[in-house]
Amino acid sequence: MTDAVETLRWAVANVPRLAFATGFGAEGCVLIDLIAREKLPIDIFTLDTGVLFPETYALWKALEAKYGVTIRGVAPVVAPASIDKLWLTDSDRCCDLRKVQPLRAALAGFGGWITAIRRDQTPERANARAVEQDAKFGLVKINPLVTWTHDDVWGHLYANDVPTNALHAKGYPSIGCAPCTSPVIPGEHLRAGRWRGAQKTECGLHTPEQKADKL
Ligand code: SF4
């Protein structure tokens, strides 16, 4: 925990205007717990794609109630009805309209953004650093949990009685939009249920358009 809190404190002291974009995964719940308990001036929002699980919307409310924080919902850049079921035909476009473009707009005016990524989640995240320059969004990117393991995360959640998504207990270790998330079986990679059957492993939020300069 200490390293994550120190990273967050460093960011607050050195980066003007910070935002945390959470998808309410286990790691995101850890960071909401740390931000709230440390009373850090960090704006928290979530990309409300319109097709999240009911359990995710319930967790959103539970976290706000427990910590007394407001977690802003950021909507897709077009009316959800106009892109209904787009995930079936063009998942990259769907993620762009529901996640990437809304994130870009939501981050306007901020100096840095905090993410919940860990190095061992995907090969694309294996080289992530605690503090990076994010060329994609033109911001400092802070990854406080980058060295944490899965067990570190769950140890913190249990020890601090942090609310988590009820789907975790039903075989969903990684949870995104409902149409693109399925449960995993024992032995599968923790993100195997995301875009199952497709080559896609990321929604584009953490995929650099060009190699980011590491601070
Ligand atoms: S995860 Fe699926 S439903 Fe959600 S934005 Fe991406 S393609 Fe669309």
PDB file of C-alpha atoms and ligand atoms in Angstrom:
ATOM      1  CA  MET A   1       0.000   0.000   0.000  1.00  0.00           C
ATOM      2  CA  THR A   2       2.785   2.400   0.922  1.00  0.00           C
ATOM      3  CA  ASP A   3       4.177   2.630  -2.582  1.00  0.00           C
ATOM      4  CA  ALA A   4       0.774   3.391  -4.066  1.00  0.00           C
ATOM      5  CA  VAL A   5      -0.022   6.067  -1.495  1.00  0.00           C
ATOM      6  CA  GLU A   6       3.390   7.649  -1.996  1.00  0.00           C
ATOM      7  CA  THR A   7       2.869   7.687  -5.738  1.00  0.00           C
ATOM      8  CA  LEU A   8      -0.534   9.302  -5.312  1.00  0.00           C
ATOM      9  CA  ARG A   9       0.842  11.900  -2.905  1.00  0.00           C
ATOM     10  CA  TRP A  10       3.719  12.633  -5.283  1.00  0.00           C
ATOM     11  CA  ALA A  11       1.251  13.114  -8.117  1.00  0.00           C
ATOM     12  CA  VAL A  12      -0.945  15.489  -6.112  1.00  0.00           C
ATOM     13  CA  ALA A  13       2.119  17.548  -5.167  1.00  0.00           C
ATOM     14  CA  ASN A  14       3.645  17.646  -8.630  1.00  0.00           C
ATOM     15  CA  VAL A  15       0.921  17.375 -11.254  1.00  0.00           C
ATOM     16  CA  PRO A  16      -1.718  20.112 -11.529  1.00  0.00           C
ATOM     17  CA  ARG A  17      -5.287  18.813 -11.678  1.00  0.00           C
ATOM     18  CA  LEU A  18      -5.520  15.052 -11.478  1.00  0.00           C
ATOM     19  CA  ALA A  19      -8.289  12.733 -12.605  1.00  0.00           C
ATOM     20  CA  PHE A  20      -8.832   9.063 -11.927  1.00  0.00           C
ATOM     21  CA  ALA A  21     -10.753   7.159 -14.574  1.00  0.00           C
ATOM     22  CA  THR A  22     -12.093   3.996 -12.988  1.00  0.00           C
ATOM     23  CA  GLY A  23     -13.837   1.018 -14.497  1.00  0.00           C
ATOM     24  CA  PHE A  24     -14.659  -0.320 -11.006  1.00  0.00           C
ATOM     25  CA  GLY A  25     -12.338  -3.299 -11.311  1.00  0.00           C
ATOM     26  CA  ALA A  26     -10.741  -4.653  -8.155  1.00  0.00           C
ATOM     27  CA  GLU A  27      -7.733  -2.377  -8.657  1.00  0.00           C
ATOM     28  CA  GLY A  28      -9.977   0.639  -9.185  1.00  0.00           C
ATOM     29  CA  CYS A  29     -11.736  -0.077  -5.907  1.00  0.00           C
ATOM     30  CA  VAL A  30      -8.340  -0.107  -4.164  1.00  0.00           C
ATOM     31  CA  LEU A  31      -7.517   3.301  -5.602  1.00  0.00           C
ATOM     32  CA  ILE A  32     -10.894   4.796  -4.681  1.00  0.00           C
ATOM     33  CA  ASP A  33     -10.308   3.533  -1.135  1.00  0.00           C
ATOM     34  CA  LEU A  34      -6.827   5.103  -1.012  1.00  0.00           C
ATOM     35  CA  ILE A  35      -7.880   8.402  -2.602  1.00  0.00           C
ATOM     36  CA  ALA A  36     -10.849   8.764  -0.252  1.00  0.00           C
ATOM     37  CA  ARG A  37      -9.030   7.770   2.927  1.00  0.00           C
ATOM     38  CA  GLU A  38      -6.088  10.047   2.118  1.00  0.00           C
ATOM     39  CA  LYS A  39      -8.557  12.816   1.159  1.00  0.00           C
ATOM     40  CA  LEU A  40      -6.619  13.504  -2.013  1.00  0.00           C
ATOM     41  CA  PRO A  41      -7.966  16.199  -4.376  1.00  0.00           C
ATOM     42  CA  ILE A  42      -8.444  13.898  -7.346  1.00  0.00           C
ATOM     43  CA  ASP A  43     -11.490  14.006  -9.621  1.00  0.00           C
ATOM     44  CA  ILE A  44     -12.960  10.519 -10.032  1.00  0.00           C
ATOM     45  CA  PHE A  45     -15.035   9.543 -13.044  1.00  0.00           C
ATOM     46  CA  THR A  46     -16.095   6.450 -14.930  1.00  0.00           C
ATOM     47  CA  LEU A  47     -16.831   5.834 -18.578  1.00  0.00           C
ATOM     48  CA  ASP A  48     -20.507   4.909 -18.495  1.00  0.00           C
ATOM     49  CA  THR A  49     -20.747   3.060 -21.784  1.00  0.00           C
ATOM     50  CA  GLY A  50     -24.437   2.440 -21.218  1.00  0.00           C
ATOM     51  CA  VAL A  51     -23.903  -1.318 -21.309  1.00  0.00           C
ATOM     52  CA  LEU A  52     -22.275  -2.005 -17.973  1.00  0.00           C
ATOM     53  CA  PHE A  53     -23.499  -4.872 -15.790  1.00  0.00           C
ATOM     54  CA  PRO A  54     -26.226  -4.100 -13.210  1.00  0.00           C
ATOM     55  CA  GLU A  55     -23.726  -5.276 -10.584  1.00  0.00           C
ATOM     56  CA  THR A  56     -21.295  -2.582 -11.754  1.00  0.00           C
ATOM     57  CA  TYR A  57     -23.904   0.157 -11.438  1.00  0.00           C
ATOM     58  CA  ALA A  58     -24.679  -1.151  -7.938  1.00  0.00           C
ATOM     59  CA  LEU A  59     -20.999  -1.042  -7.005  1.00  0.00           C
ATOM     60  CA  TRP A  60     -20.761   2.541  -8.287  1.00  0.00           C
ATOM     61  CA  LYS A  61     -23.485   3.560  -5.814  1.00  0.00           C
ATOM     62  CA  ALA A  62     -21.978   1.501  -2.973  1.00  0.00           C
ATOM     63  CA  LEU A  63     -18.565   3.151  -3.325  1.00  0.00           C
ATOM     64  CA  GLU A  64     -20.071   6.630  -3.378  1.00  0.00           C
ATOM     65  CA  ALA A  65     -22.089   5.815  -0.258  1.00  0.00           C
ATOM     66  CA  LYS A  66     -19.204   4.267   1.695  1.00  0.00           C
ATOM     67  CA  TYR A  67     -16.635   6.947   0.931  1.00  0.00           C
ATOM     68  CA  GLY A  68     -18.841  10.027   0.498  1.00  0.00           C
ATOM     69  CA  VAL A  69     -17.359  10.759  -2.903  1.00  0.00           C
ATOM     70  CA  THR A  70     -18.938  11.613  -6.242  1.00  0.00           C
ATOM     71  CA  ILE A  71     -17.902   9.455  -9.175  1.00  0.00           C
ATOM     72  CA  ARG A  72     -18.925  11.267 -12.344  1.00  0.00           C
ATOM     73  CA  GLY A  73     -20.362   9.284 -15.236  1.00  0.00           C
ATOM     74  CA  VAL A  74     -19.009  10.132 -18.680  1.00  0.00           C
ATOM     75  CA  ALA A  75     -21.349   9.150 -21.514  1.00  0.00           C
ATOM     76  CA  PRO A  76     -20.484   7.973 -25.065  1.00  0.00           C
ATOM     77  CA  VAL A  77     -19.856  10.715 -27.620  1.00  0.00           C
ATOM     78  CA  VAL A  78     -22.951   9.729 -29.611  1.00  0.00           C
ATOM     79  CA  ALA A  79     -26.406   8.623 -28.512  1.00  0.00           C
ATOM     80  CA  PRO A  80     -26.111   5.010 -27.325  1.00  0.00           C
ATOM     81  CA  ALA A  81     -29.171   4.051 -29.389  1.00  0.00           C
ATOM     82  CA  SER A  82     -27.305   5.038 -32.557  1.00  0.00           C
ATOM     83  CA  ILE A  83     -24.545   2.522 -31.840  1.00  0.00           C
ATOM     84  CA  ASP A  84     -26.674  -0.254 -30.421  1.00  0.00           C
ATOM     85  CA  LYS A  85     -24.907  -3.622 -30.776  1.00  0.00           C
ATOM     86  CA  LEU A  86     -21.960  -2.034 -32.584  1.00  0.00           C
ATOM     87  CA  TRP A  87     -19.741  -4.379 -30.555  1.00  0.00           C
ATOM     88  CA  LEU A  88     -20.970  -7.219 -32.763  1.00  0.00           C
ATOM     89  CA  THR A  89     -19.681  -5.712 -35.994  1.00  0.00           C
ATOM     90  CA  ASP A  90     -16.901  -3.293 -35.063  1.00  0.00           C
ATOM     91  CA  SER A  91     -15.708  -3.576 -31.476  1.00  0.00           C
ATOM     92  CA  ASP A  92     -12.809  -1.166 -32.012  1.00  0.00           C
ATOM     93  CA  ARG A  93     -15.204   1.536 -33.248  1.00  0.00           C
ATOM     94  CA  CYS A  94     -17.558   0.751 -30.382  1.00  0.00           C
ATOM     95  CA  CYS A  95     -14.763   1.175 -27.832  1.00  0.00           C
ATOM     96  CA  ASP A  96     -13.651   4.357 -29.562  1.00  0.00           C
ATOM     97  CA  LEU A  97     -17.113   5.942 -29.333  1.00  0.00           C
ATOM     98  CA  ARG A  98     -17.991   4.667 -25.876  1.00  0.00           C
ATOM     99  CA  LYS A  99     -14.588   4.869 -24.198  1.00  0.00           C
ATOM    100  CA  VAL A 100     -11.629   6.411 -25.995  1.00  0.00           C
ATOM    101  CA  GLN A 101     -13.241   9.587 -27.332  1.00  0.00           C
ATOM    102  CA  PRO A 102     -15.213  10.205 -24.113  1.00  0.00           C
ATOM    103  CA  LEU A 103     -12.025   9.733 -22.100  1.00  0.00           C
ATOM    104  CA  ARG A 104     -10.151  12.179 -24.286  1.00  0.00           C
ATOM    105  CA  ALA A 105     -12.908  14.789 -23.804  1.00  0.00           C
ATOM    106  CA  ALA A 106     -13.175  14.094 -20.078  1.00  0.00           C
ATOM    107  CA  LEU A 107      -9.441  14.557 -19.564  1.00  0.00           C
ATOM    108  CA  ALA A 108      -9.343  17.965 -21.254  1.00  0.00           C
ATOM    109  CA  GLY A 109      -8.014  20.513 -18.785  1.00  0.00           C
ATOM    110  CA  PHE A 110      -6.349  17.963 -16.528  1.00  0.00           C
ATOM    111  CA  GLY A 111      -2.618  17.732 -16.066  1.00  0.00           C
ATOM    112  CA  GLY A 112      -2.515  14.035 -15.372  1.00  0.00           C
ATOM    113  CA  TRP A 113      -4.625  10.927 -15.097  1.00  0.00           C
ATOM    114  CA  ILE A 114      -4.416   8.024 -12.729  1.00  0.00           C
ATOM    115  CA  THR A 115      -5.029   4.488 -13.891  1.00  0.00           C
ATOM    116  CA  ALA A 116      -5.403   1.138 -12.148  1.00  0.00           C
ATOM    117  CA  ILE A 117      -3.194  -0.881 -14.477  1.00  0.00           C
ATOM    118  CA  ARG A 118      -0.755  -3.507 -13.206  1.00  0.00           C
ATOM    119  CA  ARG A 119       2.196  -4.907 -15.151  1.00  0.00           C
ATOM    120  CA  ASP A 120       1.123  -8.534 -15.021  1.00  0.00           C
ATOM    121  CA  GLN A 121      -2.373  -7.954 -16.426  1.00  0.00           C
ATOM    122  CA  THR A 122      -1.452  -8.074 -20.122  1.00  0.00           C
ATOM    123  CA  PRO A 123       1.717  -8.177 -22.242  1.00  0.00           C
ATOM    124  CA  GLU A 124       0.906  -4.630 -23.357  1.00  0.00           C
ATOM    125  CA  ARG A 125       1.132  -3.478 -19.730  1.00  0.00           C
ATOM    126  CA  ALA A 126       4.329  -5.357 -18.861  1.00  0.00           C
ATOM    127  CA  ASN A 127       6.549  -2.299 -19.256  1.00  0.00           C
ATOM    128  CA  ALA A 128       4.261   0.213 -17.603  1.00  0.00           C
ATOM    129  CA  ARG A 129       5.938   2.568 -15.126  1.00  0.00           C
ATOM    130  CA  ALA A 130       4.512   4.291 -12.060  1.00  0.00           C
ATOM    131  CA  VAL A 131       4.844   7.655 -13.798  1.00  0.00           C
ATOM    132  CA  GLU A 132       4.848   8.012 -17.568  1.00  0.00           C
ATOM    133  CA  GLN A 133       4.283  10.666 -20.171  1.00  0.00           C
ATOM    134  CA  ASP A 134       1.157   9.614 -22.036  1.00  0.00           C
ATOM    135  CA  ALA A 135       1.597  10.778 -25.605  1.00  0.00           C
ATOM    136  CA  LYS A 136      -1.879   9.586 -26.568  1.00  0.00           C
ATOM    137  CA  PHE A 137      -3.653  12.024 -24.273  1.00  0.00           C
ATOM    138  CA  GLY A 138      -0.867  14.555 -23.752  1.00  0.00           C
ATOM    139  CA  LEU A 139      -0.852  14.071 -19.982  1.00  0.00           C
ATOM    140  CA  VAL A 140       1.231  12.634 -17.210  1.00  0.00           C
ATOM    141  CA  LYS A 141      -0.061   9.105 -16.576  1.00  0.00           C
ATOM    142  CA  ILE A 142       0.155   7.819 -13.022  1.00  0.00           C
ATOM    143  CA  ASN A 143      -0.051   4.061 -12.394  1.00  0.00           C
ATOM    144  CA  PRO A 144       0.138   3.671  -8.582  1.00  0.00           C
ATOM    145  CA  LEU A 145      -0.521  -0.092  -8.595  1.00  0.00           C
ATOM    146  CA  VAL A 146       1.874  -0.956 -11.384  1.00  0.00           C
ATOM    147  CA  THR A 147       4.006  -3.283  -9.228  1.00  0.00           C
ATOM    148  CA  TRP A 148       1.105  -4.805  -7.296  1.00  0.00           C
ATOM    149  CA  THR A 149       0.159  -8.437  -7.753  1.00  0.00           C
ATOM    150  CA  HIS A 150      -3.332  -9.868  -7.896  1.00  0.00           C
ATOM    151  CA  ASP A 151      -2.873 -11.070  -4.304  1.00  0.00           C
ATOM    152  CA  ASP A 152      -1.738  -7.613  -3.173  1.00  0.00           C
ATOM    153  CA  VAL A 153      -4.939  -6.160  -4.567  1.00  0.00           C
ATOM    154  CA  TRP A 154      -7.247  -8.677  -2.930  1.00  0.00           C
ATOM    155  CA  GLY A 155      -5.318  -8.569   0.315  1.00  0.00           C
ATOM    156  CA  HIS A 156      -5.946  -4.825   0.477  1.00  0.00           C
ATOM    157  CA  LEU A 157      -9.617  -5.171  -0.439  1.00  0.00           C
ATOM    158  CA  TYR A 158     -10.287  -7.794   2.245  1.00  0.00           C
ATOM    159  CA  ALA A 159      -8.221  -6.032   4.913  1.00  0.00           C
ATOM    160  CA  ASN A 160     -10.056  -2.759   4.396  1.00  0.00           C
ATOM    161  CA  ASP A 161     -13.549  -4.084   3.683  1.00  0.00           C
ATOM    162  CA  VAL A 162     -13.668  -2.299   0.334  1.00  0.00           C
ATOM    163  CA  PRO A 163     -16.838  -2.842  -1.743  1.00  0.00           C
ATOM    164  CA  THR A 164     -16.215  -4.881  -4.891  1.00  0.00           C
ATOM    165  CA  ASN A 165     -18.225  -6.111  -7.829  1.00  0.00           C
ATOM    166  CA  ALA A 166     -20.502  -9.037  -6.935  1.00  0.00           C
ATOM    167  CA  LEU A 167     -19.558 -10.635 -10.266  1.00  0.00           C
ATOM    168  CA  HIS A 168     -16.042 -11.389  -9.013  1.00  0.00           C
ATOM    169  CA  ALA A 169     -17.504 -14.221  -6.932  1.00  0.00           C
ATOM    170  CA  LYS A 170     -19.257 -15.603 -10.020  1.00  0.00           C
ATOM    171  CA  GLY A 171     -16.163 -16.185 -12.142  1.00  0.00           C
ATOM    172  CA  TYR A 172     -15.531 -12.699 -13.486  1.00  0.00           C
ATOM    173  CA  PRO A 173     -12.040 -11.559 -12.378  1.00  0.00           C
ATOM    174  CA  SER A 174     -11.971  -8.760 -14.981  1.00  0.00           C
ATOM    175  CA  ILE A 175     -15.169  -6.893 -15.770  1.00  0.00           C
ATOM    176  CA  GLY A 176     -15.887  -4.513 -18.623  1.00  0.00           C
ATOM    177  CA  CYS A 177     -19.034  -3.962 -20.659  1.00  0.00           C
ATOM    178  CA  ALA A 178     -21.661  -6.685 -20.322  1.00  0.00           C
ATOM    179  CA  PRO A 179     -21.728  -7.713 -24.009  1.00  0.00           C
ATOM    180  CA  CYS A 180     -17.944  -8.199 -24.113  1.00  0.00           C
ATOM    181  CA  THR A 181     -17.258  -9.862 -20.769  1.00  0.00           C
ATOM    182  CA  SER A 182     -17.689 -13.520 -19.898  1.00  0.00           C
ATOM    183  CA  PRO A 183     -16.658 -15.601 -16.873  1.00  0.00           C
ATOM    184  CA  VAL A 184     -13.383 -17.515 -16.870  1.00  0.00           C
ATOM    185  CA  ILE A 185     -12.676 -21.063 -15.815  1.00  0.00           C
ATOM    186  CA  PRO A 186      -9.905 -22.058 -13.374  1.00  0.00           C
ATOM    187  CA  GLY A 187      -6.503 -21.864 -15.033  1.00  0.00           C
ATOM    188  CA  GLU A 188      -7.477 -19.276 -17.631  1.00  0.00           C
ATOM    189  CA  HIS A 189      -5.818 -15.872 -17.718  1.00  0.00           C
ATOM    190  CA  LEU A 190      -7.688 -13.393 -15.549  1.00  0.00           C
ATOM    191  CA  ARG A 191      -8.594 -11.302 -18.602  1.00  0.00           C
ATOM    192  CA  ALA A 192      -9.546 -14.285 -20.784  1.00  0.00           C
ATOM    193  CA  GLY A 193     -13.197 -13.326 -20.446  1.00  0.00           C
ATOM    194  CA  ARG A 194     -12.685  -9.927 -22.070  1.00  0.00           C
ATOM    195  CA  TRP A 195     -13.604  -9.972 -25.802  1.00  0.00           C
ATOM    196  CA  ARG A 196     -13.504 -13.768 -25.669  1.00  0.00           C
ATOM    197  CA  GLY A 197     -12.747 -15.326 -29.030  1.00  0.00           C
ATOM    198  CA  ALA A 198     -11.363 -12.103 -30.503  1.00  0.00           C
ATOM    199  CA  GLN A 199      -7.784 -10.930 -30.888  1.00  0.00           C
ATOM    200  CA  LYS A 200      -8.705  -7.774 -29.019  1.00  0.00           C
ATOM    201  CA  THR A 201      -7.218  -7.485 -25.509  1.00  0.00           C
ATOM    202  CA  GLU A 202      -7.476  -3.747 -24.841  1.00  0.00           C
ATOM    203  CA  CYS A 203     -10.177  -1.162 -25.444  1.00  0.00           C
ATOM    204  CA  GLY A 204      -7.631   1.414 -26.580  1.00  0.00           C
ATOM    205  CA  LEU A 205      -7.373   3.458 -23.395  1.00  0.00           C
ATOM    206  CA  HIS A 206      -3.921   2.131 -22.562  1.00  0.00           C
ATOM    207  CA  THR A 207      -2.646   1.457 -26.079  1.00  0.00           C
ATOM    208  CA  PRO A 208      -0.195   4.172 -27.077  1.00  0.00           C
ATOM    209  CA  GLU A 209      -0.556   5.723 -30.529  1.00  0.00           C
ATOM    210  CA  GLN A 210       3.164   6.200 -30.390  1.00  0.00           C
ATOM    211  CA  LYS A 211       5.748   5.058 -27.926  1.00  0.00           C
ATOM    212  CA  ALA A 212       5.350   7.068 -24.743  1.00  0.00           C
ATOM    213  CA  ASP A 213       8.369   8.774 -23.273  1.00  0.00           C
ATOM    214  CA  LYS A 214       9.058   7.375 -19.832  1.00  0.00           C
ATOM    215  CA  LEU A 215       9.769   9.883 -17.103  1.00  0.00           C
TER     216      LEU A 215
HETATM  217  S1  SF4 B   1     -16.115  -3.275 -24.398  1.00  0.00           S
HETATM  218 FE1  SF4 B   1     -17.601  -3.965 -25.952  1.00  0.00          FE
HETATM  219  S2  SF4 B   1     -19.542  -2.866 -25.554  1.00  0.00           S
HETATM  220 FE2  SF4 B   1     -17.880  -1.860 -24.379  1.00  0.00          FE
HETATM  221  S3  SF4 B   1     -17.248  -0.198 -25.676  1.00  0.00           S
HETATM  222 FE3  SF4 B   1     -15.867  -1.920 -26.150  1.00  0.00          FE
HETATM  223  S4  SF4 B   1     -16.821  -3.083 -27.840  1.00  0.00           S
HETATM  224 FE4  SF4 B   1     -18.368  -1.654 -26.995  1.00  0.00          FE
END
